[in-house]
PDB file of N, CA, C and O in Angstrom:
ATOM      1  N   MET A  22      -5.643   7.594  21.625  1.00 48.00           N
ATOM      2  CA  MET A  22      -6.625   7.454  20.572  1.00 48.00           C
ATOM      3  C   MET A  22      -5.875   7.041  19.255  1.00 48.00           C
ATOM      4  O   MET A  22      -4.798   7.617  18.969  1.00 48.00           O
ATOM      5  N   SER A  23      -6.393   6.132  18.522  1.00 53.00           N
ATOM      6  CA  SER A  23      -5.720   5.646  17.357  1.00 53.00           C
ATOM      7  C   SER A  23      -5.883   6.653  16.182  1.00 53.00           C
ATOM      8  O   SER A  23      -6.942   7.316  16.097  1.00 53.00           O
ATOM      9  N   ASN A  24      -4.985   6.687  15.259  1.00 56.00           N
ATOM     10  CA  ASN A  24      -5.031   7.536  14.093  1.00 56.00           C
ATOM     11  C   ASN A  24      -5.227   6.631  12.931  1.00 56.00           C
ATOM     12  O   ASN A  24      -4.427   5.828  12.567  1.00 56.00           O
ATOM     13  N   PRO A  25      -6.315   6.852  12.180  1.00 52.00           N
ATOM     14  CA  PRO A  25      -6.641   5.916  11.059  1.00 52.00           C
ATOM     15  C   PRO A  25      -5.589   5.945   9.958  1.00 52.00           C
ATOM     16  O   PRO A  25      -5.318   4.953   9.279  1.00 52.00           O
ATOM     17  N   VAL A  26      -4.937   7.184   9.730  1.00 56.00           N
ATOM     18  CA  VAL A  26      -3.913   7.265   8.763  1.00 56.00           C
ATOM     19  C   VAL A  26      -2.726   6.402   9.129  1.00 56.00           C
ATOM     20  O   VAL A  26      -2.219   5.576   8.400  1.00 56.00           O
ATOM     21  N   THR A  27      -2.218   6.619  10.380  1.00 71.00           N
ATOM     22  CA  THR A  27      -1.048   5.856  10.849  1.00 71.00           C
ATOM     23  C   THR A  27      -1.392   4.380  10.921  1.00 71.00           C
ATOM     24  O   THR A  27      -0.598   3.533  10.493  1.00 71.00           O
ATOM     25  N   ASP A  28      -2.555   4.002  11.468  1.00 88.00           N
ATOM     26  CA  ASP A  28      -2.831   2.587  11.621  1.00 88.00           C
ATOM     27  C   ASP A  28      -2.900   1.858  10.210  1.00 88.00           C
ATOM     28  O   ASP A  28      -2.497   0.851  10.077  1.00 88.00           O
ATOM     29  N   GLY A  29      -3.611   2.606   9.287  1.00 91.00           N
ATOM     30  CA  GLY A  29      -3.722   2.016   7.975  1.00 91.00           C
ATOM     31  C   GLY A  29      -2.412   1.780   7.222  1.00 91.00           C
ATOM     32  O   GLY A  29      -2.119   0.720   6.747  1.00 91.00           O
ATOM     33  N   ILE A  30      -1.549   2.828   7.221  1.00 93.00           N
ATOM     34  CA  ILE A  30      -0.272   2.700   6.531  1.00 93.00           C
ATOM     35  C   ILE A  30       0.618   1.712   7.234  1.00 93.00           C
ATOM     36  O   ILE A  30       1.374   1.026   6.636  1.00 93.00           O
ATOM     37  N   ASP A  31       0.500   1.622   8.606  1.00 93.00           N
ATOM     38  CA  ASP A  31       1.303   0.672   9.410  1.00 93.00           C
ATOM     39  C   ASP A  31       0.875  -0.820   8.953  1.00 93.00           C
ATOM     40  O   ASP A  31       1.710  -1.652   8.878  1.00 93.00           O
ATOM     41  N   GLN A  32      -0.361  -0.965   8.754  1.00 95.00           N
ATOM     42  CA  GLN A  32      -0.894  -2.303   8.308  1.00 95.00           C
ATOM     43  C   GLN A  32      -0.368  -2.704   6.927  1.00 95.00           C
ATOM     44  O   GLN A  32       0.044  -3.828   6.674  1.00 95.00           O
ATOM     45  N   VAL A  33      -0.338  -1.735   6.009  1.00 96.00           N
ATOM     46  CA  VAL A  33       0.110  -1.909   4.709  1.00 96.00           C
ATOM     47  C   VAL A  33       1.712  -2.238   4.799  1.00 96.00           C
ATOM     48  O   VAL A  33       2.132  -3.158   4.176  1.00 96.00           O
ATOM     49  N   LYS A  34       2.381  -1.439   5.535  1.00 95.00           N
ATOM     50  CA  LYS A  34       3.822  -1.690   5.652  1.00 95.00           C
ATOM     51  C   LYS A  34       4.131  -2.984   6.304  1.00 95.00           C
ATOM     52  O   LYS A  34       4.991  -3.733   5.842  1.00 95.00           O
ATOM     53  N   ALA A  35       3.341  -3.433   7.268  1.00 95.00           N
ATOM     54  CA  ALA A  35       3.556  -4.780   7.895  1.00 95.00           C
ATOM     55  C   ALA A  35       3.326  -5.841   6.955  1.00 95.00           C
ATOM     56  O   ALA A  35       4.056  -6.875   6.947  1.00 95.00           O
ATOM     57  N   TRP A  36       2.349  -5.698   6.062  1.00 95.00           N
ATOM     58  CA  TRP A  36       2.023  -6.764   5.065  1.00 95.00           C
ATOM     59  C   TRP A  36       3.209  -6.822   4.096  1.00 95.00           C
ATOM     60  O   TRP A  36       3.619  -7.902   3.789  1.00 95.00           O
ATOM     61  N   ILE A  37       3.822  -5.718   3.658  1.00 95.00           N
ATOM     62  CA  ILE A  37       4.980  -5.761   2.804  1.00 95.00           C
ATOM     63  C   ILE A  37       6.162  -6.364   3.504  1.00 95.00           C
ATOM     64  O   ILE A  37       6.818  -7.261   2.893  1.00 95.00           O
ATOM     65  N   VAL A  38       6.440  -5.966   4.691  1.00 94.00           N
ATOM     66  CA  VAL A  38       7.629  -6.439   5.419  1.00 94.00           C
ATOM     67  C   VAL A  38       7.503  -7.941   5.728  1.00 94.00           C
ATOM     68  O   VAL A  38       8.475  -8.629   5.563  1.00 94.00           O
ATOM     69  N   LYS A  39       6.336  -8.376   5.975  1.00 94.00           N
ATOM     70  CA  LYS A  39       6.036  -9.810   6.184  1.00 94.00           C
ATOM     71  C   LYS A  39       6.434 -10.659   4.992  1.00 94.00           C
ATOM     72  O   LYS A  39       7.026 -11.714   5.051  1.00 94.00           O
ATOM     73  N   ARG A  40       6.252 -10.130   3.801  1.00 94.00           N
ATOM     74  CA  ARG A  40       6.546 -10.792   2.520  1.00 94.00           C
ATOM     75  C   ARG A  40       8.005 -10.564   2.038  1.00 94.00           C
ATOM     76  O   ARG A  40       8.436 -11.234   1.089  1.00 94.00           O
ATOM     77  N   HIS A  41       8.719  -9.711   2.687  1.00 94.00           N
ATOM     78  CA  HIS A  41      10.085  -9.415   2.389  1.00 94.00           C
ATOM     79  C   HIS A  41      10.905  -9.343   3.713  1.00 94.00           C
ATOM     80  O   HIS A  41      11.318  -8.195   4.109  1.00 94.00           O
ATOM     81  N   PRO A  42      11.099 -10.497   4.298  1.00 91.00           N
ATOM     82  CA  PRO A  42      11.787 -10.548   5.589  1.00 91.00           C
ATOM     83  C   PRO A  42      13.223  -9.957   5.484  1.00 91.00           C
ATOM     84  O   PRO A  42      13.779  -9.641   6.611  1.00 91.00           O
ATOM     85  N   ASP A  43      13.782  -9.750   4.364  1.00 93.00           N
ATOM     86  CA  ASP A  43      15.060  -9.166   4.176  1.00 93.00           C
ATOM     87  C   ASP A  43      15.045  -7.635   4.510  1.00 93.00           C
ATOM     88  O   ASP A  43      16.083  -7.046   4.659  1.00 93.00           O
ATOM     89  N   ARG A  44      13.895  -7.047   4.573  1.00 91.00           N
ATOM     90  CA  ARG A  44      13.691  -5.621   4.854  1.00 91.00           C
ATOM     91  C   ARG A  44      13.104  -5.417   6.204  1.00 91.00           C
ATOM     92  O   ARG A  44      12.092  -6.101   6.582  1.00 91.00           O
ATOM     93  N   GLU A  45      13.676  -4.542   6.948  1.00 87.00           N
ATOM     94  CA  GLU A  45      13.190  -4.174   8.310  1.00 87.00           C
ATOM     95  C   GLU A  45      12.196  -3.063   8.186  1.00 87.00           C
ATOM     96  O   GLU A  45      11.287  -2.975   9.086  1.00 87.00           O
ATOM     97  N   ASP A  46      12.270  -2.219   7.263  1.00 90.00           N
ATOM     98  CA  ASP A  46      11.409  -1.086   7.053  1.00 90.00           C
ATOM     99  C   ASP A  46      11.341  -0.682   5.578  1.00 90.00           C
ATOM    100  O   ASP A  46      12.165  -1.125   4.794  1.00 90.00           O
ATOM    101  N   ILE A  47      10.331   0.024   5.284  1.00 94.00           N
ATOM    102  CA  ILE A  47      10.122   0.510   3.852  1.00 94.00           C
ATOM    103  C   ILE A  47       9.972   2.020   3.928  1.00 94.00           C
ATOM    104  O   ILE A  47       9.109   2.563   4.581  1.00 94.00           O
ATOM    105  N   ALA A  48      10.936   2.722   3.210  1.00 95.00           N
ATOM    106  CA  ALA A  48      10.883   4.151   3.168  1.00 95.00           C
ATOM    107  C   ALA A  48       9.569   4.617   2.392  1.00 95.00           C
ATOM    108  O   ALA A  48       9.111   3.862   1.496  1.00 95.00           O
ATOM    109  N   GLY A  49       9.074   5.730   2.869  1.00 96.00           N
ATOM    110  CA  GLY A  49       7.848   6.235   2.319  1.00 96.00           C
ATOM    111  C   GLY A  49       7.923   6.609   0.832  1.00 96.00           C
ATOM    112  O   GLY A  49       6.895   6.454   0.113  1.00 96.00           O
ATOM    113  N   ASP A  50       9.067   6.878   0.361  1.00 97.00           N
ATOM    114  CA  ASP A  50       9.257   7.246  -1.038  1.00 97.00           C
ATOM    115  C   ASP A  50       9.802   6.195  -1.895  1.00 97.00           C
ATOM    116  O   ASP A  50      10.120   6.457  -3.123  1.00 97.00           O
ATOM    117  N   LEU A  51      10.021   4.953  -1.376  1.00 97.00           N
ATOM    118  CA  LEU A  51      10.489   3.848  -2.166  1.00 97.00           C
ATOM    119  C   LEU A  51       9.535   3.382  -3.181  1.00 97.00           C
ATOM    120  O   LEU A  51       8.350   3.161  -2.811  1.00 97.00           O
ATOM    121  N   ASP A  52       9.894   3.334  -4.428  1.00 98.00           N
ATOM    122  CA  ASP A  52       9.014   2.831  -5.472  1.00 98.00           C
ATOM    123  C   ASP A  52       8.808   1.354  -5.326  1.00 98.00           C
ATOM    124  O   ASP A  52       9.689   0.482  -5.595  1.00 98.00           O
ATOM    125  N   LEU A  53       7.564   0.996  -4.865  1.00 97.00           N
ATOM    126  CA  LEU A  53       7.282  -0.415  -4.564  1.00 97.00           C
ATOM    127  C   LEU A  53       7.218  -1.337  -5.856  1.00 97.00           C
ATOM    128  O   LEU A  53       7.545  -2.479  -5.730  1.00 97.00           O
ATOM    129  N   ILE A  54       6.905  -0.682  -6.962  1.00 95.00           N
ATOM    130  CA  ILE A  54       6.791  -1.470  -8.138  1.00 95.00           C
ATOM    131  C   ILE A  54       8.088  -1.606  -8.829  1.00 95.00           C
ATOM    132  O   ILE A  54       8.548  -2.710  -9.190  1.00 95.00           O
ATOM    133  N   GLN A  55       8.814  -0.521  -9.042  1.00 96.00           N
ATOM    134  CA  GLN A  55      10.076  -0.517  -9.693  1.00 96.00           C
ATOM    135  C   GLN A  55      11.142  -1.415  -8.934  1.00 96.00           C
ATOM    136  O   GLN A  55      11.950  -2.047  -9.483  1.00 96.00           O
ATOM    137  N   ASN A  56      11.007  -1.403  -7.580  1.00 95.00           N
ATOM    138  CA  ASN A  56      11.952  -2.189  -6.734  1.00 95.00           C
ATOM    139  C   ASN A  56      11.444  -3.620  -6.497  1.00 95.00           C
ATOM    140  O   ASN A  56      11.911  -4.296  -5.619  1.00 95.00           O
ATOM    141  N   ARG A  57      10.381  -3.998  -7.176  1.00 94.00           N
ATOM    142  CA  ARG A  57       9.783  -5.317  -7.156  1.00 94.00           C
ATOM    143  C   ARG A  57       9.322  -5.730  -5.759  1.00 94.00           C
ATOM    144  O   ARG A  57       9.334  -6.924  -5.367  1.00 94.00           O
ATOM    145  N   ILE A  58       8.912  -4.785  -4.886  1.00 95.00           N
ATOM    146  CA  ILE A  58       8.370  -5.059  -3.582  1.00 95.00           C
ATOM    147  C   ILE A  58       6.910  -5.599  -3.839  1.00 95.00           C
ATOM    148  O   ILE A  58       6.496  -6.491  -3.232  1.00 95.00           O
ATOM    149  N   ILE A  59       6.236  -4.886  -4.782  1.00 95.00           N
ATOM    150  CA  ILE A  59       4.858  -5.367  -5.226  1.00 95.00           C
ATOM    151  C   ILE A  59       5.140  -5.847  -6.675  1.00 95.00           C
ATOM    152  O   ILE A  59       5.428  -4.981  -7.516  1.00 95.00           O
ATOM    153  N   ASP A  60       4.950  -7.066  -6.954  1.00 92.00           N
ATOM    154  CA  ASP A  60       5.101  -7.631  -8.290  1.00 92.00           C
ATOM    155  C   ASP A  60       3.779  -8.076  -8.834  1.00 92.00           C
ATOM    156  O   ASP A  60       2.730  -7.964  -8.165  1.00 92.00           O
ATOM    157  N   SER A  61       3.803  -8.622 -10.060  1.00 90.00           N
ATOM    158  CA  SER A  61       2.570  -8.983 -10.684  1.00 90.00           C
ATOM    159  C   SER A  61       1.824 -10.112  -9.929  1.00 90.00           C
ATOM    160  O   SER A  61       0.612 -10.266  -9.874  1.00 90.00           O
ATOM    161  N   LEU A  62       2.566 -10.922  -9.223  1.00 90.00           N
ATOM    162  CA  LEU A  62       2.003 -12.081  -8.425  1.00 90.00           C
ATOM    163  C   LEU A  62       1.229 -11.557  -7.194  1.00 90.00           C
ATOM    164  O   LEU A  62       0.290 -12.168  -6.766  1.00 90.00           O
ATOM    165  N   SER A  63       1.830 -10.521  -6.581  1.00 93.00           N
ATOM    166  CA  SER A  63       1.163 -10.043  -5.391  1.00 93.00           C
ATOM    167  C   SER A  63       0.242  -8.745  -5.553  1.00 93.00           C
ATOM    168  O   SER A  63      -0.384  -8.332  -4.605  1.00 93.00           O
ATOM    169  N   PHE A  64       0.182  -8.256  -6.731  1.00 93.00           N
ATOM    170  CA  PHE A  64      -0.553  -7.018  -6.978  1.00 93.00           C
ATOM    171  C   PHE A  64      -1.954  -7.096  -6.671  1.00 93.00           C
ATOM    172  O   PHE A  64      -2.483  -6.241  -5.903  1.00 93.00           O
ATOM    173  N   VAL A  65      -2.715  -8.067  -7.106  1.00 92.00           N
ATOM    174  CA  VAL A  65      -4.121  -8.177  -6.774  1.00 92.00           C
ATOM    175  C   VAL A  65      -4.380  -8.383  -5.253  1.00 92.00           C
ATOM    176  O   VAL A  65      -5.236  -7.768  -4.701  1.00 92.00           O
ATOM    177  N   GLU A  66      -3.547  -9.167  -4.651  1.00 95.00           N
ATOM    178  CA  GLU A  66      -3.587  -9.320  -3.098  1.00 95.00           C
ATOM    179  C   GLU A  66      -3.360  -8.035  -2.456  1.00 95.00           C
ATOM    180  O   GLU A  66      -4.021  -7.717  -1.501  1.00 95.00           O
ATOM    181  N   PHE A  67      -2.385  -7.251  -2.915  1.00 96.00           N
ATOM    182  CA  PHE A  67      -2.093  -5.952  -2.387  1.00 96.00           C
ATOM    183  C   PHE A  67      -3.272  -5.006  -2.525  1.00 96.00           C
ATOM    184  O   PHE A  67      -3.572  -4.282  -1.568  1.00 96.00           O
ATOM    185  N   VAL A  68      -3.884  -4.916  -3.664  1.00 95.00           N
ATOM    186  CA  VAL A  68      -5.057  -4.091  -3.867  1.00 95.00           C
ATOM    187  C   VAL A  68      -6.160  -4.523  -2.952  1.00 95.00           C
ATOM    188  O   VAL A  68      -6.843  -3.656  -2.369  1.00 95.00           O
ATOM    189  N   PHE A  69      -6.382  -5.864  -2.820  1.00 95.00           N
ATOM    190  CA  PHE A  69      -7.425  -6.299  -1.928  1.00 95.00           C
ATOM    191  C   PHE A  69      -7.099  -5.863  -0.484  1.00 95.00           C
ATOM    192  O   PHE A  69      -8.033  -5.424   0.266  1.00 95.00           O
ATOM    193  N   LEU A  70      -5.842  -5.892  -0.008  1.00 96.00           N
ATOM    194  CA  LEU A  70      -5.396  -5.422   1.260  1.00 96.00           C
ATOM    195  C   LEU A  70      -5.758  -3.962   1.399  1.00 96.00           C
ATOM    196  O   LEU A  70      -6.358  -3.565   2.474  1.00 96.00           O
ATOM    197  N   LEU A  71      -5.500  -3.131   0.429  1.00 96.00           N
ATOM    198  CA  LEU A  71      -5.799  -1.747   0.425  1.00 96.00           C
ATOM    199  C   LEU A  71      -7.257  -1.552   0.645  1.00 96.00           C
ATOM    200  O   LEU A  71      -7.680  -0.600   1.413  1.00 96.00           O
ATOM    201  N   GLU A  72      -8.076  -2.297  -0.051  1.00 95.00           N
ATOM    202  CA  GLU A  72      -9.527  -2.148   0.130  1.00 95.00           C
ATOM    203  C   GLU A  72      -9.945  -2.571   1.534  1.00 95.00           C
ATOM    204  O   GLU A  72     -10.728  -1.810   2.084  1.00 95.00           O
ATOM    205  N   GLN A  73      -9.448  -3.538   2.099  1.00 95.00           N
ATOM    206  CA  GLN A  73      -9.733  -4.022   3.421  1.00 95.00           C
ATOM    207  C   GLN A  73      -9.336  -3.004   4.450  1.00 95.00           C
ATOM    208  O   GLN A  73     -10.130  -2.544   5.356  1.00 95.00           O
ATOM    209  N   VAL A  74      -8.123  -2.462   4.335  1.00 95.00           N
ATOM    210  CA  VAL A  74      -7.593  -1.546   5.368  1.00 95.00           C
ATOM    211  C   VAL A  74      -8.193  -0.137   5.259  1.00 95.00           C
ATOM    212  O   VAL A  74      -8.495   0.476   6.286  1.00 95.00           O
ATOM    213  N   SER A  75      -8.397   0.377   4.028  1.00 93.00           N
ATOM    214  CA  SER A  75      -8.979   1.671   3.852  1.00 93.00           C
ATOM    215  C   SER A  75     -10.465   1.738   3.927  1.00 93.00           C
ATOM    216  O   SER A  75     -11.034   2.788   4.150  1.00 93.00           O
ATOM    217  N   GLY A  76     -11.098   0.569   3.785  1.00 92.00           N
ATOM    218  CA  GLY A  76     -12.595   0.498   3.742  1.00 92.00           C
ATOM    219  C   GLY A  76     -13.152   1.113   2.457  1.00 92.00           C
ATOM    220  O   GLY A  76     -14.331   1.459   2.435  1.00 92.00           O
ATOM    221  N   ARG A  77     -12.393   1.144   1.475  1.00 90.00           N
ATOM    222  CA  ARG A  77     -12.784   1.756   0.167  1.00 90.00           C
ATOM    223  C   ARG A  77     -12.641   0.772  -0.935  1.00 90.00           C
ATOM    224  O   ARG A  77     -11.679   0.022  -1.029  1.00 90.00           O
ATOM    225  N   SER A  78     -13.636   0.713  -1.827  1.00 93.00           N
ATOM    226  CA  SER A  78     -13.620  -0.216  -2.960  1.00 93.00           C
ATOM    227  C   SER A  78     -12.672   0.422  -3.963  1.00 93.00           C
ATOM    228  O   SER A  78     -12.667   1.637  -4.187  1.00 93.00           O
ATOM    229  N   ILE A  79     -11.841  -0.432  -4.641  1.00 93.00           N
ATOM    230  CA  ILE A  79     -10.995   0.020  -5.679  1.00 93.00           C
ATOM    231  C   ILE A  79     -11.354  -0.578  -7.029  1.00 93.00           C
ATOM    232  O   ILE A  79     -11.338  -1.802  -7.116  1.00 93.00           O
ATOM    233  N   ASP A  80     -11.611   0.247  -8.005  1.00 93.00           N
ATOM    234  CA  ASP A  80     -11.909  -0.238  -9.353  1.00 93.00           C
ATOM    235  C   ASP A  80     -10.670  -0.434 -10.132  1.00 93.00           C
ATOM    236  O   ASP A  80      -9.925   0.497 -10.371  1.00 93.00           O
ATOM    237  N   MET A  81     -10.322  -1.642 -10.431  1.00 90.00           N
ATOM    238  CA  MET A  81      -9.060  -1.965 -11.106  1.00 90.00           C
ATOM    239  C   MET A  81      -9.040  -1.304 -12.530  1.00 90.00           C
ATOM    240  O   MET A  81      -7.943  -1.076 -12.963  1.00 90.00           O
ATOM    241  N   ASP A  82     -10.161  -1.037 -13.139  1.00 92.00           N
ATOM    242  CA  ASP A  82     -10.178  -0.349 -14.418  1.00 92.00           C
ATOM    243  C   ASP A  82      -9.774   1.103 -14.374  1.00 92.00           C
ATOM    244  O   ASP A  82      -9.267   1.611 -15.328  1.00 92.00           O
ATOM    245  N   THR A  83      -9.881   1.786 -13.176  1.00 93.00           N
ATOM    246  CA  THR A  83      -9.648   3.164 -13.108  1.00 93.00           C
ATOM    247  C   THR A  83      -8.458   3.423 -12.112  1.00 93.00           C
ATOM    248  O   THR A  83      -8.098   4.521 -11.945  1.00 93.00           O
ATOM    249  N   LEU A  84      -7.882   2.364 -11.543  1.00 92.00           N
ATOM    250  CA  LEU A  84      -6.810   2.480 -10.631  1.00 92.00           C
ATOM    251  C   LEU A  84      -5.571   3.147 -11.275  1.00 92.00           C
ATOM    252  O   LEU A  84      -5.134   2.644 -12.312  1.00 92.00           O
ATOM    253  N   GLU A  85      -5.108   4.212 -10.692  1.00 93.00           N
ATOM    254  CA  GLU A  85      -3.895   4.796 -11.218  1.00 93.00           C
ATOM    255  C   GLU A  85      -2.729   4.230 -10.520  1.00 93.00           C
ATOM    256  O   GLU A  85      -2.671   4.321  -9.246  1.00 93.00           O
ATOM    257  N   VAL A  86      -1.735   3.635 -11.206  1.00 92.00           N
ATOM    258  CA  VAL A  86      -0.599   2.990 -10.607  1.00 92.00           C
ATOM    259  C   VAL A  86       0.200   3.887  -9.668  1.00 92.00           C
ATOM    260  O   VAL A  86       0.678   3.502  -8.575  1.00 92.00           O
ATOM    261  N   ASP A  87       0.279   5.165 -10.051  1.00 95.00           N
ATOM    262  CA  ASP A  87       0.981   6.132  -9.250  1.00 95.00           C
ATOM    263  C   ASP A  87       0.389   6.229  -7.892  1.00 95.00           C
ATOM    264  O   ASP A  87       1.072   6.626  -6.900  1.00 95.00           O
ATOM    265  N   SER A  88      -0.920   5.977  -7.717  1.00 94.00           N
ATOM    266  CA  SER A  88      -1.493   6.155  -6.384  1.00 94.00           C
ATOM    267  C   SER A  88      -1.114   4.970  -5.428  1.00 94.00           C
ATOM    268  O   SER A  88      -1.352   5.097  -4.244  1.00 94.00           O
ATOM    269  N   ILE A  89      -0.441   3.982  -5.929  1.00 94.00           N
ATOM    270  CA  ILE A  89       0.007   2.871  -5.095  1.00 94.00           C
ATOM    271  C   ILE A  89       1.514   2.576  -5.252  1.00 94.00           C
ATOM    272  O   ILE A  89       2.082   1.582  -4.790  1.00 94.00           O
ATOM    273  N   ARG A  90       2.164   3.525  -5.905  1.00 96.00           N
ATOM    274  CA  ARG A  90       3.644   3.266  -6.245  1.00 96.00           C
ATOM    275  C   ARG A  90       4.515   3.417  -4.983  1.00 96.00           C
ATOM    276  O   ARG A  90       5.489   2.740  -4.857  1.00 96.00           O
ATOM    277  N   THR A  91       4.165   4.250  -4.049  1.00 97.00           N
ATOM    278  CA  THR A  91       4.934   4.396  -2.807  1.00 97.00           C
ATOM    279  C   THR A  91       3.970   4.485  -1.605  1.00 97.00           C
ATOM    280  O   THR A  91       2.834   4.624  -1.765  1.00 97.00           O
ATOM    281  N   LEU A  92       4.634   4.209  -0.434  1.00 96.00           N
ATOM    282  CA  LEU A  92       3.801   4.290   0.749  1.00 96.00           C
ATOM    283  C   LEU A  92       3.203   5.697   0.979  1.00 96.00           C
ATOM    284  O   LEU A  92       2.097   5.880   1.494  1.00 96.00           O
ATOM    285  N   ASP A  93       4.047   6.712   0.647  1.00 96.00           N
ATOM    286  CA  ASP A  93       3.590   8.119   0.719  1.00 96.00           C
ATOM    287  C   ASP A  93       2.345   8.354  -0.147  1.00 96.00           C
ATOM    288  O   ASP A  93       1.324   8.939   0.329  1.00 96.00           O
ATOM    289  N   ALA A  94       2.398   7.805  -1.387  1.00 96.00           N
ATOM    290  CA  ALA A  94       1.255   8.004  -2.259  1.00 96.00           C
ATOM    291  C   ALA A  94       0.064   7.207  -1.799  1.00 96.00           C
ATOM    292  O   ALA A  94      -1.100   7.709  -1.807  1.00 96.00           O
ATOM    293  N   ILE A  95       0.247   6.023  -1.240  1.00 96.00           N
ATOM    294  CA  ILE A  95      -0.859   5.268  -0.681  1.00 96.00           C
ATOM    295  C   ILE A  95      -1.511   5.964   0.479  1.00 96.00           C
ATOM    296  O   ILE A  95      -2.733   6.083   0.529  1.00 96.00           O
ATOM    297  N   GLU A  96      -0.670   6.526   1.391  1.00 94.00           N
ATOM    298  CA  GLU A  96      -1.163   7.243   2.447  1.00 94.00           C
ATOM    299  C   GLU A  96      -2.022   8.423   2.065  1.00 94.00           C
ATOM    300  O   GLU A  96      -3.105   8.639   2.513  1.00 94.00           O
ATOM    301  N   GLN A  97      -1.510   9.147   1.090  1.00 94.00           N
ATOM    302  CA  GLN A  97      -2.256  10.292   0.508  1.00 94.00           C
ATOM    303  C   GLN A  97      -3.577   9.952  -0.147  1.00 94.00           C
ATOM    304  O   GLN A  97      -4.632  10.497   0.092  1.00 94.00           O
ATOM    305  N   HIS A  98      -3.553   8.882  -0.937  1.00 92.00           N
ATOM    306  CA  HIS A  98      -4.720   8.521  -1.825  1.00 92.00           C
ATOM    307  C   HIS A  98      -5.726   7.703  -1.060  1.00 92.00           C
ATOM    308  O   HIS A  98      -6.900   7.662  -1.352  1.00 92.00           O
ATOM    309  N   PHE A  99      -5.317   6.935  -0.014  1.00 91.00           N
ATOM    310  CA  PHE A  99      -6.276   5.980   0.573  1.00 91.00           C
ATOM    311  C   PHE A  99      -6.575   6.268   2.109  1.00 91.00           C
ATOM    312  O   PHE A  99      -7.503   5.812   2.594  1.00 91.00           O
ATOM    313  N   PHE A 100      -5.689   7.008   2.723  1.00 89.00           N
ATOM    314  CA  PHE A 100      -5.916   7.213   4.158  1.00 89.00           C
ATOM    315  C   PHE A 100      -6.081   8.683   4.595  1.00 89.00           C
ATOM    316  O   PHE A 100      -6.835   8.917   5.504  1.00 89.00           O
ATOM    317  N   ALA A 101      -5.411   9.618   3.936  1.00 82.00           N
ATOM    318  CA  ALA A 101      -5.475  11.007   4.386  1.00 82.00           C
ATOM    319  C   ALA A 101      -6.913  11.574   4.342  1.00 82.00           C
ATOM    320  O   ALA A 101      -7.218  12.331   5.191  1.00 82.00           O
ATOM    321  N   ALA A 102      -7.707  11.186   3.347  1.00 57.00           N
ATOM    322  CA  ALA A 102      -9.058  11.731   3.232  1.00 57.00           C
ATOM    323  C   ALA A 102      -9.925  11.216   4.357  1.00 57.00           C
ATOM    324  O   ALA A 102     -10.981  11.842   4.585  1.00 57.00           O
ATOM    325  N   ARG A 103      -9.606  10.196   5.073  1.00 49.00           N
ATOM    326  CA  ARG A 103     -10.454   9.662   6.093  1.00 49.00           C
ATOM    327  C   ARG A 103     -10.326  10.466   7.414  1.00 49.00           C
ATOM    328  O   ARG A 103     -11.073  10.297   8.292  1.00 49.00           O
ATOM    329  N   VAL A 104      -9.234  11.242   7.565  1.00 45.00           N
ATOM    330  CA  VAL A 104      -9.026  12.023   8.797  1.00 45.00           C
ATOM    331  C   VAL A 104      -9.976  13.255   8.721  1.00 45.00           C
ATOM    332  O   VAL A 104      -9.979  14.010   7.756  1.00 45.00           O
ATOM    333  N   SER A 105     -10.756  13.512   9.761  1.00 45.00           N
ATOM    334  CA  SER A 105     -11.564  14.683   9.782  1.00 45.00           C
ATOM    335  C   SER A 105     -11.164  15.655  10.823  1.00 45.00           C
ATOM    336  O   SER A 105     -10.388  15.438  11.692  1.00 45.00           O
TER     337      SER A 105
END
């Protein structure tokens, strides 16, 4: 049986790795913004991906950057609540 948390975060990680072929993996605590993994050019596309994968609408006016700063934070804010 698939796990929505693992599936979701794996899709996010795959999206990132596809755009950064120099990386084989992304550590859960790596700051994606500070390390320019997610930059201003890819930010909106990244948020759109999170909406698609999590099934949740994201309001750009109220989005807290810390909730998407690391894969661990993304997992906690966008996928953990979906597990029942």
